[in-house]
XYZ file of C-alpha atoms in Angstrom:
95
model
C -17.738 63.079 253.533
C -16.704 64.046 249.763
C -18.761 64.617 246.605
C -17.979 65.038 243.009
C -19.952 68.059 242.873
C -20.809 70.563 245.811
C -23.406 69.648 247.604
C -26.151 71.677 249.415
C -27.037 70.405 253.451
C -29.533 72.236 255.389
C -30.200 70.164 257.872
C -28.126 66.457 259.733
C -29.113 63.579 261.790
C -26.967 62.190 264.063
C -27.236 58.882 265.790
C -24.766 58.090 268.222
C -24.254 56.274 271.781
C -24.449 52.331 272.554
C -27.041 49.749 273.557
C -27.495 48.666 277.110
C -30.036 46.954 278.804
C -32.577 48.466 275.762
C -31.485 52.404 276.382
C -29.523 53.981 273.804
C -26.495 55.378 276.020
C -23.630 57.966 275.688
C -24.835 59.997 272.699
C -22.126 62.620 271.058
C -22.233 65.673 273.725
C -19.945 67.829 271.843
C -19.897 68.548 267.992
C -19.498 70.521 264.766
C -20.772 69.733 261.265
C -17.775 71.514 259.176
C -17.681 72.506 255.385
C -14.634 72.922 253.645
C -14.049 76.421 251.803
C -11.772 74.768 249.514
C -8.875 76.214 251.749
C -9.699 75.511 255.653
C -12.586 74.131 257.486
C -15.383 76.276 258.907
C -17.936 75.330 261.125
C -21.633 74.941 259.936
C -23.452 78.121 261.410
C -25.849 76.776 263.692
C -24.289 73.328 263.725
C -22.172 73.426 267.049
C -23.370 71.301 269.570
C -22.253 71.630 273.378
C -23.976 69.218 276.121
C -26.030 67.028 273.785
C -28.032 63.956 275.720
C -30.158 63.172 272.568
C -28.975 59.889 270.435
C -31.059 61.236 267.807
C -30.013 64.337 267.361
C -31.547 66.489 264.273
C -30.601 70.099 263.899
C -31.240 72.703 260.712
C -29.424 74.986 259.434
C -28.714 78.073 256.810
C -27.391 76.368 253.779
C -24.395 75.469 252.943
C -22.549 74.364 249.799
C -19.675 72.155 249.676
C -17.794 69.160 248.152
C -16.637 68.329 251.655
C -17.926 67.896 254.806
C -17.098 66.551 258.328
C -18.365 65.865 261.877
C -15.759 67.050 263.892
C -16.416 65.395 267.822
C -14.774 67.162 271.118
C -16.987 65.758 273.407
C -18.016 61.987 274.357
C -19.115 59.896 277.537
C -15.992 58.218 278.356
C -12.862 57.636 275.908
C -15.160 55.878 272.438
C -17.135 57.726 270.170
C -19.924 55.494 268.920
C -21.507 56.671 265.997
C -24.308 55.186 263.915
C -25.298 56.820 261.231
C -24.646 60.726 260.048
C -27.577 62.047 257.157
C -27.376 65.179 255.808
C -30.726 66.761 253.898
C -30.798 69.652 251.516
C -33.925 71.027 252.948
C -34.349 71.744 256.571
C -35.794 69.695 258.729
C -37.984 72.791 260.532
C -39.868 73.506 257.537
């Protein structure tokens, strides 16, 4: 995801897996929200996810600010990544 201007995320929502029989199935089990330093991409402190069963997954964060950012999967149920929908917030979701 790109913006003209840096842009500050302190919190993401991730909805991912596939509809079956009225379940939401095979969420994203392993991820990393990454921001790009203008040279190389870093992962999001607090934005690595191992073993995730949640299709609705919401997680907050120290701030970052960037022009770029990217989900970066490594983990899925089976060989497709369904993904839904990917929101990023300035404010944190905990507060």
């Amino acid at each position: 995801f790109g913006w003209d201007e840096p842009k500050t995320i302190a919190s993401a929502r991730i909805v991912s897996g596939y509809l079956a029989a009225g379940e939401i199935s095979a969420p994203l089990s392993d991820f990393a929200l990454q921001w790009h330093d203008g040279k190389e991409w870093r992962d999001v402190p607090g934005a690595s996810v191992k073993g995730n069963t949640n299709p609705y997954w919401v997680g907050s964060f120290e701030p970052v600010k960037a022009a770029r950012v990217r989900l970066l999967v490594t983990g899925v149920d089976g060989k497709i990544t369904r993904l839904w929908e990917v929101e990023s917030y300035a404010d944190r979701a905990d507060r």
